[in-house]
Coordinates of C-alpha atoms in Angstrom, one line a residue:
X1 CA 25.2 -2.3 26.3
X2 CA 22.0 -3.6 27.7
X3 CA 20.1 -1.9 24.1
X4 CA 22.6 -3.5 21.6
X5 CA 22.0 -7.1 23.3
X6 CA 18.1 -6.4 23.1
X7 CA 18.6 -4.9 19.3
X8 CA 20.5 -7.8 18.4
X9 CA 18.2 -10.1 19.6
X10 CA 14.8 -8.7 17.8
X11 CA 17.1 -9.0 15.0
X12 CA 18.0 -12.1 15.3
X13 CA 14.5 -13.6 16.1
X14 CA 13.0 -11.4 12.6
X15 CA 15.9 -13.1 10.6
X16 CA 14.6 -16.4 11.8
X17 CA 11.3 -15.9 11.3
X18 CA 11.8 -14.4 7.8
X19 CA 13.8 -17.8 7.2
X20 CA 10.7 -19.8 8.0
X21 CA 8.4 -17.2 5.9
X22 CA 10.1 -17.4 3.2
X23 CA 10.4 -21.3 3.3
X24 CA 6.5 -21.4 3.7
X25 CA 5.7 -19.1 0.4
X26 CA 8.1 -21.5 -1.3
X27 CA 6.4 -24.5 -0.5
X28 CA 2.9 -23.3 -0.8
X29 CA 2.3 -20.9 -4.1
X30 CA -0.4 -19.4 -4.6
X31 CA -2.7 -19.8 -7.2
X32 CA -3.1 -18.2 -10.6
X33 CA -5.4 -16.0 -11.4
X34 CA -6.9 -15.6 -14.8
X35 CA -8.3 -12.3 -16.2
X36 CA -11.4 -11.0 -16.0
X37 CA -13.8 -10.8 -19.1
X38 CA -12.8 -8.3 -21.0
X39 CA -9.6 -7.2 -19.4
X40 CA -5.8 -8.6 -21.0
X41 CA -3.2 -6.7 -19.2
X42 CA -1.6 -8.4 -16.5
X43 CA 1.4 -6.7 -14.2
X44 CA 4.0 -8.2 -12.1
X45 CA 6.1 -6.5 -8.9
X46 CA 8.8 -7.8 -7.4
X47 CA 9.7 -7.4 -3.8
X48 CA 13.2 -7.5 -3.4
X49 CA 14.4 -8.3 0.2
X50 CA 18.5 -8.1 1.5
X51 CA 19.6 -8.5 4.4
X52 CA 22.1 -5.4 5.4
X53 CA 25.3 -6.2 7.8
X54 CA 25.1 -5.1 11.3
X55 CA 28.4 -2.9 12.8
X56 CA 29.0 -5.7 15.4
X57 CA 28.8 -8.8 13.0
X58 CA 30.6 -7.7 10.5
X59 CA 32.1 -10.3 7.8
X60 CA 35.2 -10.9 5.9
X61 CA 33.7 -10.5 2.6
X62 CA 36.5 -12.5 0.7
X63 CA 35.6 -15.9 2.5
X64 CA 32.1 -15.2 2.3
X65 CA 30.3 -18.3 0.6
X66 CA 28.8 -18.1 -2.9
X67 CA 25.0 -19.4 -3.6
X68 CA 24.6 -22.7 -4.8
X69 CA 22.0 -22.4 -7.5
X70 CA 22.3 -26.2 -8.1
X71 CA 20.7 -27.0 -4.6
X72 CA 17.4 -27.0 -3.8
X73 CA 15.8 -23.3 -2.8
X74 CA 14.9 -24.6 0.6
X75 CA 18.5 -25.6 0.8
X76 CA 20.1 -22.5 -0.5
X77 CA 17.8 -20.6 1.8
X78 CA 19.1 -22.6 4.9
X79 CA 22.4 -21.9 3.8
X80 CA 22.1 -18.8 3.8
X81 CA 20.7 -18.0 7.1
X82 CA 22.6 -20.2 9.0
X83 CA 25.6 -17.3 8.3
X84 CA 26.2 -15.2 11.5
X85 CA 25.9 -11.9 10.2
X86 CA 22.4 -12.8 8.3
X87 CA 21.0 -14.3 11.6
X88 CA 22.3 -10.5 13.1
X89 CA 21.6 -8.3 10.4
X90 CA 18.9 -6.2 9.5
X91 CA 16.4 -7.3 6.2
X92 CA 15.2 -4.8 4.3
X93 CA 12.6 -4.8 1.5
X94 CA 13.7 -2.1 -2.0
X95 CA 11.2 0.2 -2.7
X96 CA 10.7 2.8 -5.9
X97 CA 9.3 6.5 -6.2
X98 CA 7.8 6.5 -9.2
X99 CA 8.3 9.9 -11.6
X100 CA 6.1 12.1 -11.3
X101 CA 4.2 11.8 -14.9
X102 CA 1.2 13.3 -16.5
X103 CA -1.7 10.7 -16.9
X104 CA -0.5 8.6 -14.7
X105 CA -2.5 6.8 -12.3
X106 CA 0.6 6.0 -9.5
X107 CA 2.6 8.8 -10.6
X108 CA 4.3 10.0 -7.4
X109 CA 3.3 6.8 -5.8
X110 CA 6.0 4.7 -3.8
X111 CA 6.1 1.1 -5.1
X112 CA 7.9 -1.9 -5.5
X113 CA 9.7 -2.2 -9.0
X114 CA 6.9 -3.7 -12.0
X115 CA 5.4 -3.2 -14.3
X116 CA 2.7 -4.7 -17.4
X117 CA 3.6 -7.5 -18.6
X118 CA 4.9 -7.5 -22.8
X119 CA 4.0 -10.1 -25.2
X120 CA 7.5 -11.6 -25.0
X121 CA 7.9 -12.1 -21.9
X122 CA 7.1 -16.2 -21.0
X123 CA 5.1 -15.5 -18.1
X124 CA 4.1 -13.3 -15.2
X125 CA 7.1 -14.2 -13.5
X126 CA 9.3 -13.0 -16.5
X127 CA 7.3 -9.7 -16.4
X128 CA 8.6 -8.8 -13.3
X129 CA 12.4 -9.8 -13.8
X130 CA 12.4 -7.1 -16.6
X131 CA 10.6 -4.7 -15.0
X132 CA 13.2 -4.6 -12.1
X133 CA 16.1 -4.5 -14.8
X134 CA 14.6 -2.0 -17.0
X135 CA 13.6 0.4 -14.0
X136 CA 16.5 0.1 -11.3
X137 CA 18.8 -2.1 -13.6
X138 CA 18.2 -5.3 -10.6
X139 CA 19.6 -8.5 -12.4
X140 CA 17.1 -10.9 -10.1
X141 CA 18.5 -14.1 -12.1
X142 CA 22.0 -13.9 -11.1
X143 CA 23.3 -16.5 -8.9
X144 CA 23.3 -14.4 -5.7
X145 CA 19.3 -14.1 -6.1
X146 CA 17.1 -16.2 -4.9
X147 CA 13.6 -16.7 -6.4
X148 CA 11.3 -17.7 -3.5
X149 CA 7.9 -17.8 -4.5
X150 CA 4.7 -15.6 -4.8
X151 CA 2.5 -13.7 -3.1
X152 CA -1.6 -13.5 -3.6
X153 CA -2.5 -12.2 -7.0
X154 CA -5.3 -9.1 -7.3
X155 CA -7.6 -7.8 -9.9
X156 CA -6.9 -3.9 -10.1
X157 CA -10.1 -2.0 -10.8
X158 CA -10.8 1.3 -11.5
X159 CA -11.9 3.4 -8.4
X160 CA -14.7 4.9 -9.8
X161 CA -16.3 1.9 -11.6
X162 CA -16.5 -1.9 -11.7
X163 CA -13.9 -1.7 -14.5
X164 CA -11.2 -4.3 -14.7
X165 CA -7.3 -2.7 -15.6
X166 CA -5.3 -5.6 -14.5
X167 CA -4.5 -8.9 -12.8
X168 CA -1.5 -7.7 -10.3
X169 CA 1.1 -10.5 -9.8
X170 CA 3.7 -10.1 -6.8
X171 CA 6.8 -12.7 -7.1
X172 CA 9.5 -12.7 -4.2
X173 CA 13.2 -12.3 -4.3
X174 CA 16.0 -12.5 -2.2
X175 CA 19.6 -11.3 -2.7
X176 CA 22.3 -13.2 -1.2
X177 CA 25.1 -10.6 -1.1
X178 CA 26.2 -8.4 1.8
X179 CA 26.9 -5.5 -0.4
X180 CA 24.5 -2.9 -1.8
X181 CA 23.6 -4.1 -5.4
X182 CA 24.8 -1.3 -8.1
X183 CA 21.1 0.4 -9.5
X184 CA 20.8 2.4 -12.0
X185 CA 17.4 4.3 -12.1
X186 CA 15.3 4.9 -15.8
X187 CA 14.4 8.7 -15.4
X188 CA 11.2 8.5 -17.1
X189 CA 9.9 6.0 -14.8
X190 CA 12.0 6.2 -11.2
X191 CA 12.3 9.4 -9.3
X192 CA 14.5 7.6 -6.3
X193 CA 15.2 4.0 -4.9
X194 CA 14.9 3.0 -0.9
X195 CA 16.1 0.3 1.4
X196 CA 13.9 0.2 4.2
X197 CA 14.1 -2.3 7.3
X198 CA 11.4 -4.6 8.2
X199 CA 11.5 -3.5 11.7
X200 CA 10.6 0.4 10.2
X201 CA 7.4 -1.6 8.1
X202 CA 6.4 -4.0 11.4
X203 CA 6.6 -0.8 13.9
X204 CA 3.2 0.4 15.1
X205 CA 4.9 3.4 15.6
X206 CA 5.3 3.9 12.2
X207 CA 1.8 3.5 10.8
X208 CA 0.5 6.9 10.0
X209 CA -2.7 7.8 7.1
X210 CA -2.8 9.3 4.0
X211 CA -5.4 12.4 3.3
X212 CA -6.6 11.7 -0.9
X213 CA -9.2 13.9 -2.4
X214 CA -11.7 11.3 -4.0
X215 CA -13.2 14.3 -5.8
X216 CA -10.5 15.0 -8.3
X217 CA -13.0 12.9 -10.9
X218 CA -16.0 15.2 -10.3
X219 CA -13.9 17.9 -12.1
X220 CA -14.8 16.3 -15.8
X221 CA -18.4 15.7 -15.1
X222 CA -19.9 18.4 -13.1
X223 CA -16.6 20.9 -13.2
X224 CA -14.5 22.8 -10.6
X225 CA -17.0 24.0 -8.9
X226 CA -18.9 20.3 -8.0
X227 CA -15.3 19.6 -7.3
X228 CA -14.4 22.0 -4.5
X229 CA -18.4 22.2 -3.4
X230 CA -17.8 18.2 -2.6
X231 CA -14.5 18.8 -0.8
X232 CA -15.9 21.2 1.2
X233 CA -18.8 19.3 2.3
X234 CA -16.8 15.6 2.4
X235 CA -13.1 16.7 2.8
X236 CA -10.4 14.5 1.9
X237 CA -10.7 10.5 2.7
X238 CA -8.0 9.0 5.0
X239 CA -6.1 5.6 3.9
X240 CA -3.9 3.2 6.0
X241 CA -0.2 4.0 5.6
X242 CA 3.2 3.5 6.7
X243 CA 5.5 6.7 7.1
X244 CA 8.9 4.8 5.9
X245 CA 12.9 5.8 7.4
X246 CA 14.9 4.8 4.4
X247 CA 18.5 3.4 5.8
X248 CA 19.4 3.8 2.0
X249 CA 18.1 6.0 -0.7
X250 CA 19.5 7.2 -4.6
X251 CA 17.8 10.2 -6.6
X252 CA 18.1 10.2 -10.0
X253 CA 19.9 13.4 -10.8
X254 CA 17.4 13.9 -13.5
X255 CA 14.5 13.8 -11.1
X256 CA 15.8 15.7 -8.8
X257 CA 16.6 19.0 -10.8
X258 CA 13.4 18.5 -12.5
X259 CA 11.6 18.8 -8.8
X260 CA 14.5 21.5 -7.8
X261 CA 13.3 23.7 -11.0
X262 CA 9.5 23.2 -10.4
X263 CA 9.1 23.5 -6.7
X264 CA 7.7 26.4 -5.5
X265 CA 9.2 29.0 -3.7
X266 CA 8.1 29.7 0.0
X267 CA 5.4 31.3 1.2
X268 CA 5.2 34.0 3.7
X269 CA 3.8 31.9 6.3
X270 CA 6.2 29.1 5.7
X271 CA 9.1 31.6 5.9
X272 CA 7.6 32.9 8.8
X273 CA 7.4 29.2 10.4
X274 CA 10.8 28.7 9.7
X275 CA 11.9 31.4 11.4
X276 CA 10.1 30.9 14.3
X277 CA 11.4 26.8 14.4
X278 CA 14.9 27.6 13.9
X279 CA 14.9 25.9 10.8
X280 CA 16.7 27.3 7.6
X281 CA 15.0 30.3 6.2
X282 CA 12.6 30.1 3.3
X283 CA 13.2 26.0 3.8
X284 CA 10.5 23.4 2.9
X285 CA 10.2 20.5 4.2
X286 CA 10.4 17.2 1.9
X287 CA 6.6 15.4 2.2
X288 CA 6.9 12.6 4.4
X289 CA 7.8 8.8 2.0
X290 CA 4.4 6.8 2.3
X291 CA 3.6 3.2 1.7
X292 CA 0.0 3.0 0.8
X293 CA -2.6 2.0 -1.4
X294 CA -2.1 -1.0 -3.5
X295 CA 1.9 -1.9 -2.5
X296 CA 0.5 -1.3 1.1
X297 CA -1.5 -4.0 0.3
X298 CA 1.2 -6.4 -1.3
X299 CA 3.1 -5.7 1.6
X300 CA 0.2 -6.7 4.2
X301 CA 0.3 -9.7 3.1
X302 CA 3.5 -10.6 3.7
X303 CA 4.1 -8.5 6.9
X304 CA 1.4 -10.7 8.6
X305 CA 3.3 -13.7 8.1
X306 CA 6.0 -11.8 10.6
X307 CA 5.8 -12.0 14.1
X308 CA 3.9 -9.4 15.8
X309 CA 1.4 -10.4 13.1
X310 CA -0.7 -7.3 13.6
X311 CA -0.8 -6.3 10.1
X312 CA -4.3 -6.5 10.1
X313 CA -4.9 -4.6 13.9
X314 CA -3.1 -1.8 12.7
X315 CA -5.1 -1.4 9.5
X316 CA -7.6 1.3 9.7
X317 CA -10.8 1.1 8.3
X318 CA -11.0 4.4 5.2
X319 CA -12.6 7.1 6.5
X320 CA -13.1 10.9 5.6
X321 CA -11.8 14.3 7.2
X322 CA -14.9 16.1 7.8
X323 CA -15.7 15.6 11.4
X324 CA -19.6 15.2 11.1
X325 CA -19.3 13.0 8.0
X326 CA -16.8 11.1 9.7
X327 CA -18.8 10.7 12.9
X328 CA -21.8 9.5 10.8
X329 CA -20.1 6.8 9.7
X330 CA -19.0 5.2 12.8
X331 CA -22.1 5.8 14.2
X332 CA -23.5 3.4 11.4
X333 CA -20.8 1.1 10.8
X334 CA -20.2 0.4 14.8
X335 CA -22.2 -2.7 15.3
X336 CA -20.9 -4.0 11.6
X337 CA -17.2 -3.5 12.2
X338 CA -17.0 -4.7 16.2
X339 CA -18.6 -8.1 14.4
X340 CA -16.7 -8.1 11.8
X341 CA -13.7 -7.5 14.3
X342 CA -14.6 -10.5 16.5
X343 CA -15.0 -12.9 13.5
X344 CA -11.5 -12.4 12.1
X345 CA -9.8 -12.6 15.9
X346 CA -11.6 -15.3 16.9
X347 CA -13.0 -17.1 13.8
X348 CA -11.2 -19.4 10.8
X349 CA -8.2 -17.0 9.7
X350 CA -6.7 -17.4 6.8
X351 CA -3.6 -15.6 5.6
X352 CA -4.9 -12.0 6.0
X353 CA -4.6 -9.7 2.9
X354 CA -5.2 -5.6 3.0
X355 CA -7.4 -5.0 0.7
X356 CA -5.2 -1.8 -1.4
X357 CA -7.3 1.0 -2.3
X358 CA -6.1 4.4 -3.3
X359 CA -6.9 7.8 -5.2
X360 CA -7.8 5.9 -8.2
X361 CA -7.7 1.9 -8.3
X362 CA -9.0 -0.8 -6.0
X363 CA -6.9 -4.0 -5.9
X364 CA -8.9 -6.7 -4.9
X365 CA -8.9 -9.7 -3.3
X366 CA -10.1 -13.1 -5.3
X367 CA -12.5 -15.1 -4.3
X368 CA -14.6 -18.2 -5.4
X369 CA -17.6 -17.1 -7.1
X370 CA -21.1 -18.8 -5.9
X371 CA -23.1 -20.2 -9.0
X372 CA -25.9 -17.6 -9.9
X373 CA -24.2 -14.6 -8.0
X374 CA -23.6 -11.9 -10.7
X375 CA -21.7 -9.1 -8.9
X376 CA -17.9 -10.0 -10.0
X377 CA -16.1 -6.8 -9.5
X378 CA -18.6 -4.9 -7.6
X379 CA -17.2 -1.4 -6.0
X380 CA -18.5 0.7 -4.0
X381 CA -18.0 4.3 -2.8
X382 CA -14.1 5.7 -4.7
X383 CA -13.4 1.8 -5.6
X384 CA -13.5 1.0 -2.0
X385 CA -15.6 -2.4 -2.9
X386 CA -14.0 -6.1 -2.2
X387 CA -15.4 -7.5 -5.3
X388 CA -15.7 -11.0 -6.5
X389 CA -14.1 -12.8 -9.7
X390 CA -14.3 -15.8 -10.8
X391 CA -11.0 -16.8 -9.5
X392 CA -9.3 -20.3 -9.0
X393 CA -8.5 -19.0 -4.8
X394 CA -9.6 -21.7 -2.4
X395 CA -12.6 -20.6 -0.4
X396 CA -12.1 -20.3 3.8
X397 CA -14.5 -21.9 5.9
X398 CA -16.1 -18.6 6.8
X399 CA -16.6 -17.6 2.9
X400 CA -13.6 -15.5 2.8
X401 CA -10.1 -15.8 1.8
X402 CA -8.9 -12.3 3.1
X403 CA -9.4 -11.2 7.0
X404 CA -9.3 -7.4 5.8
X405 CA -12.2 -8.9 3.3
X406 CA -14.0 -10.0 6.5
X407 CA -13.4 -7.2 8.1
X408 CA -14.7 -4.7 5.0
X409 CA -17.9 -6.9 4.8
X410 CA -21.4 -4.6 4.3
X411 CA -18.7 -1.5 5.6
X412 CA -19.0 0.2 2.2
X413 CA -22.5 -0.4 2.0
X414 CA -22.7 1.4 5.1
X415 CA -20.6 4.2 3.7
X416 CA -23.0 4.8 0.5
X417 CA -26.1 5.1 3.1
X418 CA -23.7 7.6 5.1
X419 CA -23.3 9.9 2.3
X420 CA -27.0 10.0 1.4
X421 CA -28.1 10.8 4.5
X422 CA -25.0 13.0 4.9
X423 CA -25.9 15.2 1.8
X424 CA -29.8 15.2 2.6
X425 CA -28.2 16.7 6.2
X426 CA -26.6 19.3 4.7
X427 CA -28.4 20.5 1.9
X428 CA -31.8 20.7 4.6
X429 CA -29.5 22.9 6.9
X430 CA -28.6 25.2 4.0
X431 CA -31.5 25.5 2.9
X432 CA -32.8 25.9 6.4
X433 CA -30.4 28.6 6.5
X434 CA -30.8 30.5 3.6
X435 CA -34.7 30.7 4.6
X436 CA -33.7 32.0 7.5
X437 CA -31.1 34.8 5.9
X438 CA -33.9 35.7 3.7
X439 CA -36.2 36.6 6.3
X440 CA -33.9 38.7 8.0
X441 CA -33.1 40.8 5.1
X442 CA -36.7 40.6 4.1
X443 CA -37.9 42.1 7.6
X444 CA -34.6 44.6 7.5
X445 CA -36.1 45.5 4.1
X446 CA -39.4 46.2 5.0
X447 CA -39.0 48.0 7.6

């Protein structure tokens, strides 16, 4: 009894505080960003939040009040958490798994439902409407949807390069109904759908890293072999993520026998550890659903607004898997991120953004650009830079409109100089060690 009163009231105090989030983004919107030189395409997400019905405060849904469109959206939104079974329930945010497609940069990748934006549609804000219709078939203009406002817009860059893809626009929506809207998933783009609670994405519990091989690229200039020689000597790099429960989830039947007929069959030793664990033989287990990248990103900045506002204390700062490497570069990023720690906690702080950085793109945060400083768009080691743009973004006392961006000053700086010296380190100690197999077999051979 004692755990469904304490349930009911850390649900009750996040539905209140998502009330007052949301009435903040409406009433402060952030500001437009314009492309980059050179770069036209623009692409809008839309994160769609619900609010699901707990067992204990459930509702008659036949006297359940419609949505006055004709109010105001701060007055439709106190309308409609002033209900009893919102202030109790349990909000959840939708989430896509995107097809798995060739040439695709986020294929695989979960998301929120986007896309680019078409010449017909009127604005960034249209973009994103029918995306969400063409991709889960989400109506988000009906009159049980609310539009509340927008999150921070991004430039997308290429991870490898200072090139410009995109301006990424995130728009927030809320549906008013207690049921589970009706989706309908477009094969070619969306493998599966997922409700996931807010509680799940706030959890410390559930934060967890994702392991990306940032050498995939090496494969078309110096070939497999520079590939797997710079694997073995760097490993894989490790990204923030969250590992996310869904409470709700829908495969596309299309999807799913298309992954039933090309996954592959069991290996010995995965028999073998099935045996051993109990589990059903020759069974593999589904890889774990991770938020990372550039919708971890979107999401930061939202999740920070919600109370335990550690969003940013539970980021991780990118790092890679082999263990020397890896201690090289907190031996020489120490000093730089314990500073860079105490100016964001105790510091000016803005409205903290995670800087989203993946396999293959680098969304990044927007800043005013000082007169005379040329490096709009610089990135760094994999597209792990912060970069500048001659945004419209209001500039924070500190110079900085991002904590994450304070806290990723000079870091991949540092990184670069790692790998140099990381490299010189090991090709001296195999050469050191050829030298000294050669003399071996030399002495062997004269003897």
């Amino acid at each position: 009894m004692h755990d469904n009163t304490t349930a009911s009231s850390q649900l009750r105090s996040l539905s209140s505080s998502l009330h007052s989030v949301l009435l903040d983004l409406h009433k402060h919107t952030y500001p437009h960003v314009p492309n980059p030189p050179q770069c036209k395409k623009r692409a809008s997400v839309a994160l769609v939040l619900r609010v699901r019905p707990t067992y204990s405060h459930r509702l008659n849904r036949s006297s359940l009040p419609r949505n006055d469109t004709n109010l105001p959206v701060t007055d439709q939104l106190d309308n409609f958490f002033s209900q009893s079974w919102v202030q109790n329930g349990d909000p959840e945010v939708l989430f896509i798994k995107r097809a798995s497609r060739v040439g695709d940069r986020w294929t695989g990748h979960v998301a929120l439902p986007g896309g680019k934006r078409d010449p017909e549609d009127a604005d960034d804000r249209a973009a994103a409407i029918r995306e969400a219709s063409e991709e889960v078939g989400l109506d988000l203009t009906t009159d049980d949807c609310i539009y509340v406002g927008n999150l921070p817009e991004r430039v997308v860059t290429s991870s490898w390069g200072s090139v410009p893809l995109m301006v990424l626009c995130p728009y927030v929506f809320l549906l008013t109904g207690c049921d589970s809207p009706v989706l309908e998933l477009q094969p070619d783009e969306v493998a599966s759908t997922h409700w996931v609670s807010l509680n799940v994405l706030l959890s410390p519990s559930s934060r967890t890293v994702e392991h990306v091989d940032m050498t995939q690229r090496l494969a078309s200039i110096g070939g497999l072999m520079a590939r797997l020689a710079s694997r073995t000597m760097m490993g894989y790099m490790q990204f923030s993520a969250i590992r996310l429960s869904p409470t709700e989830s829908l495969q596309d039947v299309t999807n799913l026998k298309r992954s039933i007929a090309t996954a592959p069959s069991a290996t010995w030793l995965q028999k073998r550890k099935s045996m051993l664990c109990g589990s059903q033989h020759g069974s593999i287990q589904p890889p774990p659903l991770l938020l990372w990248g550039l919708t971890l990103g979107i999401l930061a900045d939202f999740l920070d607004m919600l109370p335990p506002h550690t969003a940013v204390q539970l980021w991780n700062y990118p790092n890679f898997t082999a263990l020397d490497l890896r201690l090289l570069v907190n031996a020489l990023t120490y000093q730089l991120r314990k500073r860079n720690m105490h100016q964001v906690r105790f510091g000016a702080r803005p409205r903290p953004s995670d800087t989203a950085i993946d396999g293959e793109t680098a969304a990044l945060p927007v800043e005013v650009q000082e007169k005379g400083e040329d490096d709009r768009n610089k990135v760094g080691i994999g597209g792990l830079g912060v970069g500048r743009y001659y945004g419209t973004s209001d500039k924070s006392p500190d110079g900085s409109a991002y904590a994450v961006g304070i806290m990723l000053r000079g870091y991949y700086q540092r990184i670069r100089v790692a790998l140099y010296i990381f490299v010189a380190w090991r090709v001296a100690m195999g050469s050191v060690a050829a030298f000294v197999v050669w003399r071996y077999l030399r002495q062997r051979l004269t003897r």
